[in-house]
Amino acid sequence: MAEEVMLIGAKGSPFTRRVETALKMKGVQYEFMEEDVSNKSPLLLKYNPVHKKIPVLLHNGKPICESLVIIEYIDETWKGTPILPEDPYERAKARFWAKFMDDKCLQPLWKSCSSQGEEQEKAKEEACELLKILDNELKDKKFFGGDTIGLADIAANFISHWFLIIQEVTGVEVSTKDKYPKLYEWIDEFVNCSIIKENLHPKEELVAVFRGRLQAATATK
Ligand SMILES: N[C@@H](CCC(=O)N[C@@H](CS)C(=O)NCC(=O)O)C(=O)O
């Protein structure tokens, strides 16, 4: 039976891009369905009724939600380049850092550029501490996953591309090569991996996406 793989996502979304990276690492062909999250489709609400968020992977009609869960599903379902290591301890570490990106880093990094005044100063301080932790973790390694990219690297994609562009758009400087040399080496290695480089989201499109989101964030204040 021919496999049916569909991805409901949005081009500007780093979570969607995580899943696309995993599918590409495995060489899985898929159909992409662009979702407008400001006007959610009945399809999205049907397949992700709990969170109502993208991305959603549909494998032979079965929905899988939450990008990190989807990546593990892809890793377990298709052969090809492994995304998680085999060793249980190494797997646990990969999950730990992937979760750290989502639970700890996402909000402060976004807020460090999108908020204002005291809230922004606090977010910047927090973001700097978090980036230092990541810089230290990379001390003796090329990737969070070791010699090759893995779950935590894919989870950190918003740092290598999105966050740099947000800083450029807003003119807010949080991360610099001088402050986080290992992190910047990682960014360089990561975005130059063929699978990432060939699928990097065009910068101009992301600039437009962020301008819109930043305007929306200011308008709701
Ligand atoms: N934890 C989720 C986060 C996904 C997420 O935040 N998606 C955003 C787009 S980038 C979304 O669907 N937002 C719509 C909403 O929050 O209503 C994951 O890892 O998949």
mmCIF file of C-alpha atoms and ligand atoms in Angstrom:
data_model
loop_
_atom_site.group_PDB
_atom_site.id
_atom_site.type_symbol
_atom_site.label_atom_id
_atom_site.label_comp_id
_atom_site.label_asym_id
_atom_site.label_seq_id
_atom_site.Cartn_x
_atom_site.Cartn_y
_atom_site.Cartn_z
ATOM 1 C CA MET A 1 0.000 0.000 0.000
ATOM 2 C CA ALA A 2 1.351 3.417 -0.936
ATOM 3 C CA GLU A 3 2.021 5.549 2.116
ATOM 4 C CA GLU A 4 0.188 8.786 2.586
ATOM 5 C CA VAL A 5 2.151 11.439 4.420
ATOM 6 C CA MET A 6 0.739 14.908 4.815
ATOM 7 C CA LEU A 7 1.984 17.808 6.868
ATOM 8 C CA ILE A 8 -0.293 20.588 8.001
ATOM 9 C CA GLY A 9 1.939 23.534 8.787
ATOM 10 C CA ALA A 10 3.010 27.044 7.928
ATOM 11 C CA LYS A 11 6.138 28.059 6.104
ATOM 12 C CA GLY A 12 7.194 30.658 8.652
ATOM 13 C CA SER A 13 6.840 28.293 11.608
ATOM 14 C CA PRO A 14 10.012 26.864 13.195
ATOM 15 C CA PHE A 15 7.925 23.986 14.622
ATOM 16 C CA THR A 16 6.787 23.043 11.136
ATOM 17 C CA ARG A 17 10.332 23.337 9.892
ATOM 18 C CA ARG A 18 11.511 20.902 12.576
ATOM 19 C CA VAL A 19 9.168 18.263 11.196
ATOM 20 C CA GLU A 20 10.189 18.973 7.610
ATOM 21 C CA THR A 21 13.847 18.555 8.597
ATOM 22 C CA ALA A 22 13.079 15.150 10.159
ATOM 23 C CA LEU A 23 11.103 14.012 7.092
ATOM 24 C CA LYS A 24 13.914 15.121 4.813
ATOM 25 C CA MET A 25 16.537 13.347 6.959
ATOM 26 C CA LYS A 26 14.569 10.148 6.395
ATOM 27 C CA GLY A 27 13.925 10.829 2.728
ATOM 28 C CA VAL A 28 10.137 10.685 3.216
ATOM 29 C CA GLN A 29 7.992 12.232 0.477
ATOM 30 C CA TYR A 30 5.104 14.281 1.816
ATOM 31 C CA GLU A 31 2.370 16.628 0.818
ATOM 32 C CA PHE A 32 2.444 20.056 2.460
ATOM 33 C CA MET A 33 -0.764 21.816 3.419
ATOM 34 C CA GLU A 34 -0.267 25.474 4.293
ATOM 35 C CA GLU A 35 -2.368 26.557 7.263
ATOM 36 C CA ASP A 36 -3.387 30.105 8.102
ATOM 37 C CA VAL A 37 -3.229 30.091 11.912
ATOM 38 C CA SER A 38 -5.188 33.353 12.087
ATOM 39 C CA ASN A 39 -8.111 31.569 10.406
ATOM 40 C CA LYS A 40 -7.790 27.905 11.389
ATOM 41 C CA SER A 41 -9.091 25.329 8.936
ATOM 42 C CA PRO A 42 -11.666 22.649 9.847
ATOM 43 C CA LEU A 43 -8.933 20.127 8.997
ATOM 44 C CA LEU A 44 -6.584 21.488 11.664
ATOM 45 C CA LEU A 45 -9.366 21.630 14.261
ATOM 46 C CA LYS A 46 -10.358 18.076 13.416
ATOM 47 C CA TYR A 47 -6.859 16.642 13.652
ATOM 48 C CA ASN A 48 -5.505 18.704 16.552
ATOM 49 C CA PRO A 49 -8.614 19.457 18.632
ATOM 50 C CA VAL A 50 -6.626 19.665 21.879
ATOM 51 C CA HIS A 51 -3.992 22.285 21.052
ATOM 52 C CA LYS A 52 -5.371 23.540 17.701
ATOM 53 C CA LYS A 53 -1.799 24.215 16.616
ATOM 54 C CA ILE A 54 0.439 23.382 13.709
ATOM 55 C CA PRO A 55 2.299 21.233 12.820
ATOM 56 C CA VAL A 56 0.185 18.118 12.445
ATOM 57 C CA LEU A 57 1.517 15.065 10.626
ATOM 58 C CA LEU A 58 -1.000 12.782 8.984
ATOM 59 C CA HIS A 59 0.370 9.316 8.347
ATOM 60 C CA ASN A 60 -2.093 7.175 6.411
ATOM 61 C CA GLY A 61 -4.855 9.342 7.870
ATOM 62 C CA LYS A 62 -3.629 9.110 11.494
ATOM 63 C CA PRO A 63 -2.800 12.472 13.101
ATOM 64 C CA ILE A 64 0.288 13.056 15.238
ATOM 65 C CA CYS A 65 0.648 16.425 16.984
ATOM 66 C CA GLU A 66 3.393 18.394 18.786
ATOM 67 C CA SER A 67 6.622 18.804 16.824
ATOM 68 C CA LEU A 68 8.932 16.937 19.219
ATOM 69 C CA VAL A 69 6.482 14.014 19.436
ATOM 70 C CA ILE A 70 6.192 13.993 15.647
ATOM 71 C CA ILE A 71 9.984 13.891 15.232
ATOM 72 C CA GLU A 72 10.246 10.856 17.511
ATOM 73 C CA TYR A 73 7.412 9.199 15.577
ATOM 74 C CA ILE A 74 9.231 9.845 12.303
ATOM 75 C CA ASP A 75 12.459 8.460 13.757
ATOM 76 C CA GLU A 76 10.726 5.280 14.904
ATOM 77 C CA THR A 77 8.696 4.817 11.724
ATOM 78 C CA TRP A 78 11.217 5.352 8.932
ATOM 79 C CA LYS A 79 14.722 4.033 8.475
ATOM 80 C CA GLY A 80 17.450 6.335 7.232
ATOM 81 C CA THR A 81 19.555 8.832 9.133
ATOM 82 C CA PRO A 82 18.836 8.276 12.853
ATOM 83 C CA ILE A 83 17.608 11.332 14.738
ATOM 84 C CA LEU A 84 17.787 10.010 18.301
ATOM 85 C CA PRO A 85 20.784 7.993 19.504
ATOM 86 C CA GLU A 86 20.332 4.320 20.359
ATOM 87 C CA ASP A 87 21.812 4.448 23.837
ATOM 88 C CA PRO A 88 19.049 5.117 26.428
ATOM 89 C CA TYR A 89 21.162 7.622 28.359
ATOM 90 C CA GLU A 90 22.065 9.556 25.201
ATOM 91 C CA ARG A 91 18.390 9.467 24.167
ATOM 92 C CA ALA A 92 17.417 10.898 27.541
ATOM 93 C CA LYS A 93 19.954 13.714 27.125
ATOM 94 C CA ALA A 94 18.681 14.529 23.631
ATOM 95 C CA ARG A 95 15.121 14.752 24.989
ATOM 96 C CA PHE A 96 16.267 16.853 27.935
ATOM 97 C CA TRP A 97 17.856 19.506 25.692
ATOM 98 C CA ALA A 98 15.015 19.458 23.189
ATOM 99 C CA LYS A 99 12.578 20.092 26.045
ATOM 100 C CA PHE A 100 14.855 22.810 27.409
ATOM 101 C CA MET A 101 14.613 24.668 24.079
ATOM 102 C CA ASP A 102 10.818 24.652 24.247
ATOM 103 C CA ASP A 103 10.137 25.008 27.964
ATOM 104 C CA LYS A 104 12.879 27.467 28.870
ATOM 105 C CA CYS A 105 14.240 29.265 25.812
ATOM 106 C CA LEU A 106 11.417 30.061 23.410
ATOM 107 C CA GLN A 107 9.467 32.614 25.430
ATOM 108 C CA PRO A 108 12.368 34.643 26.868
ATOM 109 C CA LEU A 109 14.109 34.794 23.476
ATOM 110 C CA TRP A 110 10.952 36.029 21.765
ATOM 111 C CA LYS A 111 10.171 38.468 24.587
ATOM 112 C CA SER A 112 13.725 39.803 24.658
ATOM 113 C CA CYS A 113 12.997 41.276 21.229
ATOM 114 C CA SER A 114 9.254 41.815 21.218
ATOM 115 C CA SER A 115 8.525 43.341 24.629
ATOM 116 C CA GLN A 116 9.387 46.757 25.978
ATOM 117 C CA GLY A 117 10.733 48.555 29.025
ATOM 118 C CA GLU A 118 11.298 46.617 32.212
ATOM 119 C CA GLU A 119 9.738 43.445 30.836
ATOM 120 C CA GLN A 120 12.201 43.517 27.971
ATOM 121 C CA GLU A 121 15.210 44.112 30.216
ATOM 122 C CA LYS A 122 14.216 41.106 32.333
ATOM 123 C CA ALA A 123 13.678 38.937 29.261
ATOM 124 C CA LYS A 124 17.042 39.998 27.825
ATOM 125 C CA GLU A 125 18.800 39.086 31.047
ATOM 126 C CA GLU A 126 17.092 35.715 31.128
ATOM 127 C CA ALA A 127 17.790 35.095 27.424
ATOM 128 C CA CYS A 128 21.505 35.829 27.966
ATOM 129 C CA GLU A 129 21.689 33.301 30.819
ATOM 130 C CA LEU A 130 19.965 30.658 28.722
ATOM 131 C CA LEU A 131 22.237 31.246 25.751
ATOM 132 C CA LYS A 132 25.241 30.911 28.062
ATOM 133 C CA ILE A 133 23.944 27.532 29.232
ATOM 134 C CA LEU A 134 23.666 26.407 25.608
ATOM 135 C CA ASP A 135 27.113 27.782 24.813
ATOM 136 C CA ASN A 136 28.570 25.758 27.715
ATOM 137 C CA GLU A 137 26.724 22.605 26.679
ATOM 138 C CA LEU A 138 28.363 22.828 23.270
ATOM 139 C CA LYS A 139 31.835 23.231 24.775
ATOM 140 C CA ASP A 140 33.365 20.003 23.437
ATOM 141 C CA LYS A 141 30.812 19.243 20.775
ATOM 142 C CA LYS A 142 30.029 20.147 17.197
ATOM 143 C CA PHE A 143 26.283 19.597 17.629
ATOM 144 C CA PHE A 144 24.030 19.135 20.646
ATOM 145 C CA GLY A 145 23.724 15.577 19.361
ATOM 146 C CA GLY A 146 27.535 15.100 19.199
ATOM 147 C CA ASP A 147 29.092 14.637 15.749
ATOM 148 C CA THR A 148 25.829 14.713 13.836
ATOM 149 C CA ILE A 149 22.591 16.643 14.146
ATOM 150 C CA GLY A 150 19.910 15.136 16.347
ATOM 151 C CA LEU A 151 16.683 15.942 18.174
ATOM 152 C CA ALA A 152 18.056 18.831 20.250
ATOM 153 C CA ASP A 153 19.693 20.474 17.222
ATOM 154 C CA ILE A 154 16.467 20.302 15.264
ATOM 155 C CA ALA A 155 14.585 21.648 18.284
ATOM 156 C CA ALA A 156 17.040 24.569 18.482
ATOM 157 C CA ASN A 157 16.384 25.646 14.879
ATOM 158 C CA PHE A 158 14.685 28.862 16.028
ATOM 159 C CA ILE A 159 18.020 30.000 17.501
ATOM 160 C CA SER A 160 20.070 29.388 14.367
ATOM 161 C CA HIS A 161 17.817 31.225 11.966
ATOM 162 C CA TRP A 162 14.626 32.778 13.350
ATOM 163 C CA PHE A 163 16.165 34.445 16.403
ATOM 164 C CA LEU A 164 18.986 36.051 14.390
ATOM 165 C CA ILE A 165 16.443 37.487 11.975
ATOM 166 C CA ILE A 166 14.179 38.748 14.788
ATOM 167 C CA GLN A 167 17.151 40.587 16.280
ATOM 168 C CA GLU A 168 17.931 42.121 12.919
ATOM 169 C CA VAL A 169 14.319 43.208 12.369
ATOM 170 C CA THR A 170 13.956 44.735 15.832
ATOM 171 C CA GLY A 171 17.495 46.067 16.152
ATOM 172 C CA VAL A 172 17.710 44.429 19.590
ATOM 173 C CA GLU A 173 21.076 42.789 20.250
ATOM 174 C CA VAL A 174 20.931 39.806 22.571
ATOM 175 C CA SER A 175 23.284 37.234 21.102
ATOM 176 C CA THR A 176 26.656 38.001 19.567
ATOM 177 C CA LYS A 177 29.547 35.865 18.378
ATOM 178 C CA ASP A 178 31.795 37.338 21.077
ATOM 179 C CA LYS A 179 29.483 36.435 23.921
ATOM 180 C CA TYR A 180 28.578 32.951 22.688
ATOM 181 C CA PRO A 181 31.414 31.675 20.483
ATOM 182 C CA LYS A 182 30.474 27.974 20.701
ATOM 183 C CA LEU A 183 26.831 28.693 19.997
ATOM 184 C CA TYR A 184 27.798 30.681 16.907
ATOM 185 C CA GLU A 185 30.092 27.869 15.745
ATOM 186 C CA TRP A 186 27.103 25.562 16.149
ATOM 187 C CA ILE A 187 24.871 27.950 14.157
ATOM 188 C CA ASP A 188 27.425 27.949 11.377
ATOM 189 C CA GLU A 189 27.730 24.138 11.340
ATOM 190 C CA PHE A 190 23.980 23.658 11.612
ATOM 191 C CA VAL A 191 22.838 26.013 8.851
ATOM 192 C CA ASN A 192 25.562 24.637 6.587
ATOM 193 C CA CYS A 193 24.436 21.005 6.924
ATOM 194 C CA SER A 194 23.115 20.173 3.459
ATOM 195 C CA ILE A 195 19.662 19.142 4.713
ATOM 196 C CA ILE A 196 19.252 22.421 6.618
ATOM 197 C CA LYS A 197 20.917 24.674 4.055
ATOM 198 C CA GLU A 198 18.818 23.372 1.148
ATOM 199 C CA ASN A 199 15.636 23.983 3.112
ATOM 200 C CA LEU A 200 16.410 27.190 4.940
ATOM 201 C CA HIS A 201 13.420 29.482 4.982
ATOM 202 C CA PRO A 202 14.019 32.529 2.752
ATOM 203 C CA LYS A 203 15.069 35.398 4.959
ATOM 204 C CA GLU A 204 12.866 38.030 3.248
ATOM 205 C CA GLU A 205 9.751 35.947 3.934
ATOM 206 C CA LEU A 206 10.639 35.551 7.596
ATOM 207 C CA VAL A 207 11.342 39.259 7.901
ATOM 208 C CA ALA A 208 7.800 39.910 6.620
ATOM 209 C CA VAL A 209 6.326 37.307 9.019
ATOM 210 C CA PHE A 210 8.114 38.837 12.022
ATOM 211 C CA ARG A 211 7.213 42.411 11.114
ATOM 212 C CA GLY A 212 3.558 41.297 11.159
ATOM 213 C CA ARG A 213 3.893 39.447 14.467
ATOM 214 C CA LEU A 214 5.751 42.277 16.134
ATOM 215 C CA GLN A 215 3.093 44.752 15.015
ATOM 216 C CA ALA A 216 0.398 42.430 16.380
ATOM 217 C CA ALA A 217 2.325 42.085 19.672
ATOM 218 C CA THR A 218 2.578 45.887 20.046
ATOM 219 C CA ALA A 219 -1.078 46.430 19.030
ATOM 220 C CA THR A 220 -2.323 44.174 21.849
ATOM 221 C CA LYS A 221 -0.409 46.132 24.524
HETATM 222 N N1 LIG B 1 4.419 22.888 21.169
HETATM 223 C C1 LIG B 1 3.957 23.020 19.815
HETATM 224 C C2 LIG B 1 3.974 24.472 19.432
HETATM 225 C C3 LIG B 1 3.384 24.717 18.055
HETATM 226 C C4 LIG B 1 3.020 26.176 17.831
HETATM 227 O O1 LIG B 1 3.134 27.041 18.729
HETATM 228 N N2 LIG B 1 2.527 26.463 16.638
HETATM 229 C C5 LIG B 1 2.040 27.794 16.331
HETATM 230 C C6 LIG B 1 2.557 28.274 14.976
HETATM 231 S S1 LIG B 1 4.298 28.510 14.955
HETATM 232 C C7 LIG B 1 0.513 27.767 16.224
HETATM 233 O O2 LIG B 1 -0.058 26.850 15.687
HETATM 234 N N3 LIG B 1 -0.124 28.801 16.738
HETATM 235 C C8 LIG B 1 -1.550 28.935 16.691
HETATM 236 C C9 LIG B 1 -2.130 29.210 18.040
HETATM 237 O O3 LIG B 1 -1.381 29.304 19.024
HETATM 238 O O4 LIG B 1 -3.346 29.338 18.127
HETATM 239 C C10 LIG B 1 4.815 22.142 18.894
HETATM 240 O O5 LIG B 1 5.972 21.905 19.245
HETATM 241 O O6 LIG B 1 4.314 21.676 17.868
#
